[in-house]
Coordinates of N, CA and C in Angstrom, one line a residue:
M189 N -25.2 2.1 -5.6 CA -24.6 0.9 -5.3 C -23.4 1.1 -4.3
L190 N -22.7 2.1 -4.5 CA -21.6 2.5 -3.5 C -21.7 4.0 -3.2
S191 N -21.6 4.3 -1.9 CA -21.5 5.7 -1.6 C -20.5 6.0 -0.5
L192 N -19.8 7.1 -0.6 CA -18.8 7.5 0.4 C -19.3 8.9 0.9
T193 N -19.3 9.0 2.2 CA -19.8 10.3 2.8 C -18.8 10.7 3.8
G194 N -18.1 11.9 3.5 CA -17.2 12.5 4.5 C -16.0 11.7 4.9
I195 N -15.5 10.9 3.9 CA -14.4 10.0 4.2 C -13.0 10.8 4.4
V196 N -12.5 10.5 5.6 CA -11.2 11.1 6.0 C -10.2 9.9 6.2
T197 N -9.1 9.9 5.5 CA -8.1 8.8 5.6 C -6.7 9.4 5.8
Y198 N -5.9 8.8 6.6 CA -4.6 9.2 6.9 C -3.6 8.1 6.5
Y199 N -2.4 8.5 6.1 CA -1.2 7.7 6.0 C -0.3 8.1 7.2
G200 N -0.4 7.4 8.3 CA 0.4 7.8 9.5 C -0.2 9.1 10.0
N201 N 0.6 10.2 10.0 CA 0.1 11.5 10.5 C -0.3 12.4 9.3
V202 N -0.2 11.9 8.1 CA -0.5 12.7 6.9 C -1.9 12.4 6.4
Q203 N -2.7 13.5 6.4 CA -4.1 13.3 5.9 C -4.1 13.3 4.4
A204 N -4.6 12.2 3.9 CA -4.7 11.9 2.4 C -6.0 12.3 1.8
L205 N -7.1 12.0 2.5 CA -8.4 12.3 2.1 C -9.1 13.2 3.1
K206 N -9.7 14.3 2.5 CA -10.2 15.3 3.4 C -11.8 15.5 3.2
G207 N -12.5 14.5 3.6 CA -14.0 14.6 3.6 C -14.5 14.3 2.2
I208 N -14.1 13.1 1.6 CA -14.6 12.7 0.3 C -16.0 12.2 0.3
S209 N -16.8 12.7 -0.6 CA -18.2 12.2 -0.7 C -18.5 12.0 -2.2
F210 N -19.0 10.9 -2.5 CA -19.5 10.6 -3.9 C -20.2 9.3 -3.9
E211 N -20.9 9.0 -5.1 CA -21.6 7.8 -5.2 C -21.4 7.2 -6.6
V212 N -21.6 5.9 -6.7 CA -21.5 5.2 -8.0 C -22.8 4.3 -8.0
R213 N -23.6 4.5 -9.1 CA -24.8 3.8 -9.3 C -24.5 2.5 -10.0
A214 N -25.4 1.5 -9.8 CA -25.3 0.2 -10.5 C -25.2 0.3 -12.0
G215 N -24.2 -0.3 -12.6 CA -24.1 -0.3 -14.0 C -23.3 0.8 -14.6
E216 N -22.8 1.7 -13.8 CA -22.0 2.9 -14.2 C -20.5 2.5 -14.3
M217 N -19.8 3.2 -15.2 CA -18.4 3.3 -15.0 C -18.1 4.8 -14.7
V218 N -17.6 5.0 -13.5 CA -17.3 6.3 -13.0 C -15.8 6.5 -12.8
A219 N -15.2 7.6 -13.3 CA -13.8 7.8 -13.3 C -13.4 8.8 -12.1
L220 N -12.3 8.6 -11.6 CA -11.6 9.5 -10.7 C -10.4 10.0 -11.3
I221 N -10.3 11.3 -11.6 CA -9.1 11.8 -12.3 C -8.4 12.9 -11.4
G222 N -7.2 13.1 -11.6 CA -6.4 14.1 -10.9 C -4.9 13.8 -11.0
S223 N -4.1 14.8 -10.5 CA -2.7 14.6 -10.6 C -2.2 13.6 -9.6
N224 N -0.9 13.3 -9.7 CA -0.3 12.4 -8.7 C -0.4 13.0 -7.3
G225 N -0.7 12.1 -6.4 CA -0.9 12.6 -5.0 C -2.2 13.2 -4.6
A226 N -3.2 13.2 -5.6 CA -4.5 13.8 -5.4 C -5.3 13.0 -4.4
G227 N -5.0 11.7 -4.3 CA -5.8 10.8 -3.4 C -6.6 9.8 -4.1
K228 N -6.4 9.6 -5.4 CA -7.2 8.7 -6.2 C -7.0 7.2 -5.7
T229 N -5.8 6.8 -5.7 CA -5.5 5.4 -5.2 C -5.9 5.2 -3.8
T230 N -5.7 6.2 -2.9 CA -6.1 6.1 -1.5 C -7.6 5.9 -1.4
I231 N -8.4 6.4 -2.2 CA -9.8 6.2 -2.2 C -10.1 4.7 -2.5
L232 N -9.5 4.1 -3.5 CA -9.7 2.7 -3.8 C -9.2 1.8 -2.6
R233 N -8.1 2.2 -2.1 CA -7.5 1.4 -1.0 C -8.4 1.5 0.3
T234 N -9.1 2.6 0.5 CA -10.0 2.7 1.6 C -11.2 1.9 1.4
I235 N -11.7 1.9 0.2 CA -13.0 1.2 -0.2 C -12.7 -0.3 0.0
S236 N -11.5 -0.8 -0.5 CA -11.3 -2.2 -0.5 C -10.7 -2.8 0.9
G237 N -10.6 -1.9 1.9 CA -10.2 -2.3 3.2 C -8.7 -2.3 3.5
L238 N -7.9 -1.9 2.5 CA -6.5 -1.9 2.7 C -6.1 -0.7 3.6
L239 N -6.9 0.3 3.7 CA -6.8 1.4 4.6 C -8.1 1.6 5.3
S240 N -8.1 2.0 6.6 CA -9.3 2.3 7.3 C -9.5 3.8 7.4
P241 N -10.7 4.2 7.1 CA -11.0 5.7 7.2 C -11.0 6.1 8.7
R242 N -10.5 7.3 8.9 CA -10.5 7.9 10.3 C -11.9 8.3 10.7
S243 N -12.6 8.8 9.7 CA -14.0 9.1 9.9 C -14.8 9.1 8.6
G244 N -16.1 9.1 8.7 CA -16.9 9.1 7.5 C -17.5 7.7 7.3
E245 N -18.3 7.5 6.3 CA -19.1 6.3 6.0 C -18.9 5.8 4.6
I246 N -18.7 4.5 4.5 CA -18.8 3.8 3.1 C -19.9 2.8 3.2
R247 N -20.8 2.9 2.2 CA -21.9 2.0 2.1 C -21.9 1.3 0.8
F248 N -22.1 0.0 0.8 CA -22.2 -0.8 -0.5 C -23.5 -1.5 -0.4
Q249 N -24.3 -1.3 -1.4 CA -25.7 -1.8 -1.5 C -26.4 -1.7 -0.2
G250 N -26.3 -0.5 0.4 CA -27.0 -0.1 1.6 C -26.3 -0.6 2.9
E251 N -25.2 -1.3 2.9 CA -24.6 -1.8 4.1 C -23.3 -1.1 4.3
G252 N -23.0 -0.7 5.6 CA -21.8 -0.1 5.9 C -20.6 -1.0 5.9
I253 N -19.6 -0.7 5.1 CA -18.4 -1.5 5.0 C -17.1 -0.8 5.4
G254 N -17.1 0.4 5.8 CA -15.9 1.1 6.1 C -15.1 0.5 7.2
G255 N -13.9 0.3 7.0 CA -13.0 -0.3 8.0 C -13.0 -1.8 8.1
R256 N -13.8 -2.5 7.3 CA -13.8 -3.9 7.3 C -12.6 -4.5 6.6
P257 N -12.1 -5.7 7.0 CA -10.9 -6.2 6.4 C -11.1 -6.6 4.9
P258 N -10.1 -6.6 4.1 CA -10.2 -6.9 2.7 C -11.0 -8.1 2.3
F259 N -10.7 -9.2 3.0 CA -11.4 -10.5 2.6 C -12.9 -10.4 2.8
E260 N -13.4 -9.6 3.7 CA -14.8 -9.4 3.9 C -15.4 -8.5 2.7
I261 N -14.6 -7.5 2.3 CA -15.0 -6.6 1.2 C -15.1 -7.5 -0.1
I262 N -14.1 -8.4 -0.3 CA -14.2 -9.2 -1.5 C -15.4 -10.1 -1.5
K263 N -15.7 -10.6 -0.3 CA -16.9 -11.5 -0.2 C -18.2 -10.7 -0.5
K264 N -18.2 -9.4 -0.3 CA -19.4 -8.6 -0.6 C -19.6 -8.4 -2.0
G265 N -18.5 -8.6 -2.8 CA -18.6 -8.5 -4.3 C -17.8 -7.3 -4.9
I266 N -16.8 -6.8 -4.1 CA -16.0 -5.7 -4.6 C -14.6 -6.3 -4.8
A267 N -14.1 -6.2 -6.0 CA -12.7 -6.6 -6.4 C -11.8 -5.4 -6.7
H268 N -10.6 -5.5 -6.3 CA -9.6 -4.4 -6.5 C -8.5 -4.9 -7.4
C269 N -8.4 -4.2 -8.5 CA -7.2 -4.5 -9.4 C -6.3 -3.3 -9.2
P270 N -5.2 -3.6 -8.5 CA -4.3 -2.5 -8.0 C -3.4 -1.8 -9.0
E271 N -3.0 -0.6 -8.7 CA -2.0 0.1 -9.5 C -0.7 -0.8 -9.5
G272 N -0.1 -0.8 -10.7 CA 1.2 -1.5 -10.8 C 1.0 -3.0 -11.0
R273 N -0.3 -3.5 -11.2 CA -0.6 -4.8 -11.5 C -0.5 -5.8 -10.4
R274 N 0.7 -5.8 -9.7 CA 0.9 -6.6 -8.5 C 0.6 -8.1 -8.7
V275 N 0.9 -8.7 -9.9 CA 0.8 -10.1 -10.0 C 1.9 -10.8 -9.2
W276 N 1.7 -12.1 -8.9 CA 2.7 -12.9 -8.2 C 3.7 -13.4 -9.2
P277 N 4.9 -12.8 -9.3 CA 5.8 -13.1 -10.4 C 6.3 -14.6 -10.4
G278 N 6.4 -15.2 -9.3 CA 6.9 -16.6 -9.2 C 5.9 -17.6 -9.4
M279 N 4.6 -17.2 -9.6 CA 3.5 -18.2 -9.9 C 3.1 -18.1 -11.4
T280 N 2.6 -19.2 -11.9 CA 2.2 -19.2 -13.3 C 0.9 -18.3 -13.4
V281 N 0.6 -18.1 -14.7 CA -0.7 -17.4 -15.0 C -1.9 -18.1 -14.4
F282 N -1.9 -19.4 -14.6 CA -3.0 -20.3 -14.1 C -3.1 -20.1 -12.6
E283 N -1.9 -20.2 -11.9 CA -1.9 -20.1 -10.4 C -2.4 -18.7 -9.9
N284 N -2.0 -17.7 -10.6 CA -2.5 -16.3 -10.3 C -4.0 -16.3 -10.4
L285 N -4.5 -16.8 -11.5 CA -6.0 -16.8 -11.7 C -6.7 -17.6 -10.6
R286 N -6.1 -18.8 -10.2 CA -6.8 -19.6 -9.2 C -6.7 -18.8 -7.8
M287 N -5.7 -18.1 -7.6 CA -5.6 -17.3 -6.4 C -6.7 -16.2 -6.3
G288 N -7.0 -15.7 -7.5 CA -8.1 -14.7 -7.5 C -9.4 -15.2 -7.0
G289 N -9.6 -16.5 -7.2 CA -10.9 -17.2 -6.7 C -10.7 -17.9 -5.4
Y290 N -9.7 -17.6 -4.6 CA -9.3 -18.3 -3.4 C -10.4 -18.4 -2.4
L291 N -11.2 -17.4 -2.3 CA -12.3 -17.4 -1.3 C -13.6 -18.1 -1.7
R292 N -13.6 -18.5 -3.0 CA -14.8 -19.2 -3.5 C -14.7 -20.7 -3.2
K293 N -15.9 -21.3 -3.1 CA -16.0 -22.7 -2.8 C -16.6 -23.5 -3.9
D294 N -17.1 -22.8 -5.0 CA -17.8 -23.5 -6.1 C -16.8 -23.9 -7.2
A295 N -16.3 -25.1 -7.1 CA -15.3 -25.6 -8.0 C -15.7 -25.5 -9.4
G296 N -17.0 -25.9 -9.7 CA -17.5 -25.8 -11.0 C -17.6 -24.4 -11.6
G297 N -18.0 -23.5 -10.7 CA -18.0 -22.1 -11.1 C -16.7 -21.5 -11.4
I298 N -15.7 -21.9 -10.6 CA -14.3 -21.5 -10.8 C -13.8 -21.9 -12.1
K299 N -14.0 -23.2 -12.5 CA -13.6 -23.7 -13.7 C -14.2 -23.0 -14.9
E300 N -15.5 -22.7 -14.8 CA -16.2 -21.9 -15.8 C -15.6 -20.5 -16.0
D301 N -15.3 -19.9 -14.9 CA -14.8 -18.5 -14.9 C -13.4 -18.5 -15.5
L302 N -12.6 -19.6 -15.2 CA -11.3 -19.7 -15.8 C -11.4 -19.6 -17.3
E303 N -12.4 -20.4 -17.8 CA -12.6 -20.5 -19.3 C -13.1 -19.1 -19.8
R304 N -13.9 -18.4 -19.0 CA -14.4 -17.1 -19.4 C -13.2 -16.1 -19.5
M305 N -12.3 -16.2 -18.5 CA -11.1 -15.3 -18.5 C -10.2 -15.6 -19.7
Y306 N -10.1 -16.8 -20.1 CA -9.3 -17.2 -21.3 C -9.9 -16.7 -22.5
A307 N -11.3 -16.7 -22.5 CA -12.0 -16.2 -23.7 C -11.9 -14.7 -23.8
L308 N -11.9 -14.0 -22.6 CA -11.8 -12.5 -22.6 C -10.4 -12.1 -22.9
F309 N -9.4 -12.8 -22.5 CA -8.0 -12.5 -22.7 C -7.3 -13.7 -23.3
P310 N -7.5 -13.9 -24.6 CA -6.9 -15.1 -25.3 C -5.4 -15.3 -25.1
R311 N -4.7 -14.2 -24.9 CA -3.3 -14.2 -24.7 C -2.9 -15.0 -23.4
L312 N -3.8 -15.0 -22.4 CA -3.6 -15.7 -21.2 C -3.6 -17.2 -21.3
I313 N -4.4 -17.7 -22.2 CA -4.4 -19.2 -22.4 C -3.1 -19.7 -23.0
E314 N -2.6 -18.8 -23.9 CA -1.3 -19.1 -24.5 C -0.1 -19.1 -23.4
R315 N -0.4 -18.3 -22.4 CA 0.7 -18.1 -21.4 C 0.4 -18.8 -20.0
R316 N -0.7 -19.6 -20.0 CA -1.2 -20.1 -18.7 C -0.1 -20.9 -17.9
G317 N 0.8 -21.5 -18.5 CA 1.9 -22.2 -17.7 C 3.1 -21.4 -17.5
Q318 N 3.1 -20.2 -18.0 CA 4.3 -19.3 -17.9 C 4.3 -18.5 -16.6
L319 N 5.4 -18.2 -16.0 CA 5.5 -17.4 -14.8 C 5.1 -16.0 -15.1
A320 N 4.2 -15.5 -14.2 CA 3.7 -14.2 -14.4 C 4.7 -13.1 -14.5
G321 N 5.8 -13.3 -13.8 CA 6.9 -12.3 -13.9 C 7.6 -12.2 -15.2
S322 N 7.4 -13.1 -16.1 CA 8.0 -13.1 -17.4 C 7.1 -12.5 -18.5
L323 N 5.9 -12.1 -18.1 CA 5.0 -11.6 -19.1 C 5.3 -10.1 -19.4
S324 N 4.9 -9.6 -20.5 CA 5.0 -8.2 -20.8 C 4.1 -7.4 -19.9
G325 N 4.3 -6.1 -19.9 CA 3.5 -5.2 -19.1 C 2.0 -5.3 -19.4
G326 N 1.7 -5.4 -20.7 CA 0.3 -5.5 -21.1 C -0.3 -6.8 -20.7
E327 N 0.5 -7.9 -20.8 CA 0.0 -9.2 -20.5 C -0.3 -9.3 -18.9
Q328 N 0.6 -8.6 -18.2 CA 0.5 -8.6 -16.7 C -0.8 -7.8 -16.3
Q329 N -1.1 -6.7 -17.1 CA -2.3 -6.0 -16.8 C -3.6 -6.8 -17.1
M330 N -3.5 -7.6 -18.2 CA -4.6 -8.5 -18.5 C -4.8 -9.5 -17.4
L331 N -3.7 -10.0 -16.9 CA -3.8 -11.0 -15.8 C -4.3 -10.4 -14.6
A332 N -3.9 -9.2 -14.2 CA -4.3 -8.5 -13.0 C -5.8 -8.3 -13.1
I333 N -6.4 -7.9 -14.2 CA -7.8 -7.7 -14.3 C -8.5 -9.0 -14.2
A334 N -8.0 -10.1 -14.9 CA -8.7 -11.4 -14.9 C -8.6 -12.0 -13.5
R335 N -7.5 -11.8 -12.8 CA -7.4 -12.3 -11.4 C -8.5 -11.7 -10.5
A336 N -8.7 -10.3 -10.7 CA -9.7 -9.7 -9.9 C -11.1 -10.2 -10.2
L337 N -11.3 -10.5 -11.5 CA -12.6 -11.0 -11.9 C -12.9 -12.4 -11.4
M338 N -11.9 -13.1 -11.1 CA -12.0 -14.5 -10.6 C -12.7 -14.6 -9.3
S339 N -12.8 -13.5 -8.6 CA -13.6 -13.5 -7.3 C -15.1 -13.3 -7.5
K340 N -15.4 -13.2 -8.8 CA -16.8 -13.0 -9.2 C -17.5 -11.8 -8.6
P341 N -16.9 -10.6 -8.9 CA -17.4 -9.4 -8.3 C -18.6 -8.8 -9.1
T342 N -19.3 -7.9 -8.4 CA -20.3 -7.1 -9.1 C -19.8 -5.7 -9.2
F343 N -18.7 -5.4 -8.5 CA -18.1 -4.0 -8.5 C -16.6 -4.1 -8.6
L344 N -16.0 -3.5 -9.6 CA -14.6 -3.5 -9.9 C -13.9 -2.2 -9.6
L345 N -12.9 -2.2 -8.8 CA -12.1 -1.0 -8.6 C -10.8 -1.2 -9.5
L346 N -10.7 -0.3 -10.4 CA -9.7 -0.5 -11.5 C -8.7 0.7 -11.3
D347 N -7.5 0.4 -10.9 CA -6.5 1.5 -10.6 C -5.4 1.6 -11.6
E348 N -5.4 2.7 -12.3 CA -4.3 3.0 -13.3 C -4.0 1.9 -14.3
P349 N -5.1 1.3 -15.0 CA -4.8 0.2 -15.9 C -3.9 0.5 -17.1
S350 N -3.8 1.8 -17.4 CA -3.0 2.1 -18.6 C -1.6 2.4 -18.3
L351 N -1.2 2.5 -17.0 CA 0.1 3.0 -16.6 C 1.2 2.2 -17.2
G352 N 2.1 2.8 -17.9 CA 3.3 2.2 -18.4 C 3.1 1.3 -19.6
L353 N 2.0 1.3 -20.2 CA 1.7 0.4 -21.3 C 1.9 1.1 -22.7
A354 N 2.2 0.4 -23.7 CA 2.3 0.9 -25.0 C 1.0 1.3 -25.5
P355 N 0.9 2.3 -26.4 CA -0.4 2.8 -26.9 C -1.4 1.7 -27.3
I356 N -0.9 0.7 -28.0 CA -1.8 -0.3 -28.5 C -2.4 -1.1 -27.4
M357 N -1.6 -1.3 -26.3 CA -2.1 -2.0 -25.1 C -3.1 -1.2 -24.3
V358 N -2.8 0.2 -24.3 CA -3.7 1.1 -23.6 C -5.1 1.0 -24.2
E359 N -5.1 1.0 -25.6 CA -6.4 0.8 -26.3 C -7.1 -0.5 -26.0
R360 N -6.3 -1.5 -25.9 CA -6.9 -2.9 -25.6 C -7.5 -2.9 -24.2
V361 N -6.8 -2.4 -23.2 CA -7.2 -2.4 -21.9 C -8.5 -1.5 -21.7
A362 N -8.5 -0.4 -22.4 CA -9.7 0.5 -22.4 C -10.9 -0.3 -23.0
E363 N -10.7 -1.0 -24.1 CA -11.8 -1.8 -24.7 C -12.3 -2.8 -23.8
T364 N -11.4 -3.4 -23.0 CA -11.8 -4.5 -22.0 C -12.7 -3.9 -21.0
A365 N -12.3 -2.7 -20.5 CA -13.1 -2.0 -19.4 C -14.5 -1.7 -19.9
V366 N -14.6 -1.2 -21.2 CA -15.9 -0.9 -21.8 C -16.7 -2.2 -21.9
T367 N -16.1 -3.3 -22.4 CA -16.8 -4.5 -22.6 C -17.3 -5.0 -21.3
L368 N -16.5 -5.0 -20.2 CA -17.0 -5.4 -18.9 C -18.1 -4.6 -18.4
N369 N -18.0 -3.3 -18.6 CA -19.1 -2.4 -18.2 C -20.4 -2.6 -18.9
R370 N -20.3 -2.9 -20.2 CA -21.5 -3.1 -21.0 C -22.1 -4.5 -20.7
S371 N -21.3 -5.4 -20.1 CA -21.9 -6.7 -19.7 C -22.5 -6.6 -18.3
G372 N -22.5 -5.4 -17.7 CA -23.2 -5.2 -16.4 C -22.3 -5.0 -15.2
M373 N -21.0 -5.0 -15.4 CA -20.0 -4.7 -14.3 C -20.0 -3.3 -14.0
T374 N -20.2 -2.9 -12.7 CA -20.0 -1.6 -12.3 C -18.6 -1.3 -12.0
I375 N -18.0 -0.2 -12.5 CA -16.6 0.1 -12.4 C -16.3 1.4 -11.8
L376 N -15.4 1.5 -10.9 CA -14.8 2.8 -10.4 C -13.4 2.8 -10.9
L377 N -13.1 3.7 -11.9 CA -11.8 3.7 -12.6 C -11.0 4.9 -12.1
V378 N -9.8 4.6 -11.7 CA -8.8 5.6 -11.4 C -7.8 5.6 -12.5
E379 N -7.6 6.8 -13.1 CA -6.8 6.8 -14.3 C -6.1 8.2 -14.5
Q380 N -4.8 8.2 -14.5 CA -4.1 9.5 -14.7 C -4.2 10.0 -16.1
N381 N -4.5 9.1 -17.1 CA -4.8 9.5 -18.4 C -6.2 10.0 -18.5
A382 N -6.4 11.3 -18.2 CA -7.7 11.8 -18.0 C -8.5 11.8 -19.3
N383 N -7.8 12.0 -20.4 CA -8.5 11.9 -21.7 C -9.2 10.6 -21.9
L384 N -8.4 9.5 -21.7 CA -8.9 8.2 -21.8 C -10.1 7.9 -20.8
A385 N -9.9 8.3 -19.6 CA -10.9 8.0 -18.5 C -12.2 8.7 -18.9
L386 N -12.1 9.9 -19.3 CA -13.4 10.7 -19.6 C -14.0 10.2 -20.9
K387 N -13.3 9.6 -21.8 CA -13.9 9.1 -23.0 C -14.6 7.7 -22.8
I388 N -14.2 6.9 -21.8 CA -14.9 5.6 -21.6 C -15.8 5.6 -20.4
S389 N -15.8 6.6 -19.6 CA -16.7 6.6 -18.4 C -18.0 7.4 -18.7
C390 N -19.0 7.3 -17.8 CA -20.2 8.0 -18.0 C -20.2 9.3 -17.1
R391 N -19.6 9.2 -15.9 CA -19.4 10.3 -15.0 C -18.0 10.4 -14.4
A392 N -17.6 11.5 -13.9 CA -16.3 11.6 -13.3 C -16.2 12.6 -12.2
Y393 N -15.3 12.4 -11.3 CA -15.0 13.3 -10.2 C -13.5 13.7 -10.3
V394 N -13.2 15.0 -10.2 CA -11.9 15.5 -10.3 C -11.4 15.8 -8.9
L395 N -10.2 15.2 -8.6 CA -9.6 15.3 -7.2 C -8.4 16.2 -7.2
Q396 N -8.2 16.9 -6.1 CA -7.1 17.8 -5.9 C -6.7 17.8 -4.5
T397 N -5.5 17.3 -4.1 CA -5.1 17.3 -2.7 C -6.1 16.8 -1.7
G398 N -6.7 15.6 -2.1 CA -7.6 14.9 -1.1 C -9.0 15.4 -1.1
K399 N -9.3 16.3 -2.0 CA -10.7 16.8 -2.1 C -11.3 16.7 -3.5
I400 N -12.6 16.6 -3.6 CA -13.2 16.6 -4.9 C -13.5 18.0 -5.2
I401 N -13.0 18.5 -6.3 CA -13.2 19.9 -6.7 C -14.2 20.1 -7.9
L402 N -14.5 19.0 -8.5 CA -15.4 19.1 -9.7 C -16.0 17.8 -10.0
S403 N -17.2 17.7 -10.5 CA -17.8 16.5 -10.9 C -18.8 16.8 -12.0
G404 N -19.2 15.7 -12.7 CA -20.2 15.9 -13.7 C -20.2 14.7 -14.7
K405 N -21.0 14.9 -15.8 CA -20.9 13.9 -16.9 C -19.5 14.0 -17.5
S406 N -19.0 12.9 -17.9 CA -17.7 12.8 -18.5 C -17.6 13.6 -19.8
S407 N -18.7 13.6 -20.6 CA -18.7 14.3 -21.8 C -18.7 15.8 -21.6
D408 N -19.2 16.3 -20.5 CA -19.2 17.7 -20.1 C -17.8 18.1 -19.6
L409 N -17.2 17.2 -18.8 CA -15.8 17.5 -18.3 C -14.8 17.6 -19.4
L410 N -15.0 16.8 -20.5 CA -14.1 16.8 -21.6 C -14.0 18.1 -22.3
V411 N -15.0 18.9 -22.2 CA -15.0 20.2 -22.9 C -14.9 21.4 -21.9
N412 N -14.8 21.0 -20.6 CA -14.7 22.0 -19.5 C -13.3 22.7 -19.7
D413 N -13.3 24.0 -19.7 CA -12.0 24.8 -20.0 C -10.9 24.5 -18.9
E414 N -11.3 24.4 -17.7 CA -10.3 24.1 -16.6 C -9.8 22.7 -16.7
V415 N -10.6 21.8 -16.9 CA -10.2 20.4 -17.1 C -9.3 20.2 -18.3
R416 N -9.7 20.8 -19.4 CA -8.9 20.8 -20.6 C -7.5 21.4 -20.4
K417 N -7.4 22.5 -19.7 CA -6.2 23.2 -19.5 C -5.3 22.4 -18.5
V418 N -5.8 21.9 -17.4 CA -5.0 21.3 -16.3 C -4.7 19.9 -16.5
Y419 N -5.8 19.1 -17.0 CA -5.7 17.6 -17.0 C -5.5 17.0 -18.4
L420 N -6.0 17.8 -19.4 CA -5.9 17.3 -20.8 C -4.8 17.9 -21.6
G421 N -4.2 19.0 -21.1 CA -3.1 19.6 -21.8 C -3.6 20.4 -23.0
K422 N -4.9 20.8 -23.0 CA -5.5 21.5 -24.1 C -6.0 22.8 -23.6
A423 N -6.1 23.8 -24.5 CA -6.7 25.0 -24.2 C -7.5 25.5 -25.4
N424 N -8.6 26.2 -25.1 CA -9.5 26.7 -26.2 C -8.8 28.0 -26.7

């Protein structure tokens, strides 16, 4: 469904991605794990058009999308739920959700999807008239995911959804990702909590300083000695 081949991306004069190549097949949840600064978020920003690759190719459902602007990427069916949630704090929950469907023209479908988001995240219907900036961290994460889903994507880029959340909310967000994936949503998950990422994904890629150094089934990586030592804080 999505493939990256030889992707090189810079921040100014600093090379962040050094020839990244991987693929995500339809229906999978694939994780990107690695330490801070490894390039995980940069990959998602490059896919969603927030950054343009210096070289390499990104293909989505067989079509080249590298370097296209974000609104075109969204129209293709890729939604990006960013690190840090990035909700609009001065807008209500309802207004944030409506902005998620801004490019859509199907009023009836938007209304149906609003109800679907409220069913998926019951807390949001209780808070729909409340300013997003007044929500708890967990509620803001729910809103950020729901806002991304309002564009009616087939592919979700999910960046650090557990960051800064209480353990009970981490569990709830993980359950949401699994539910979405089981319903048919293809997900590329960036998560610094490697243990969580490997438990809920089917495959994973390990990044280090802008390069993929390891890949495989998530269940295999969970018991890999190097991964356990460096990313899971465990040793045999």
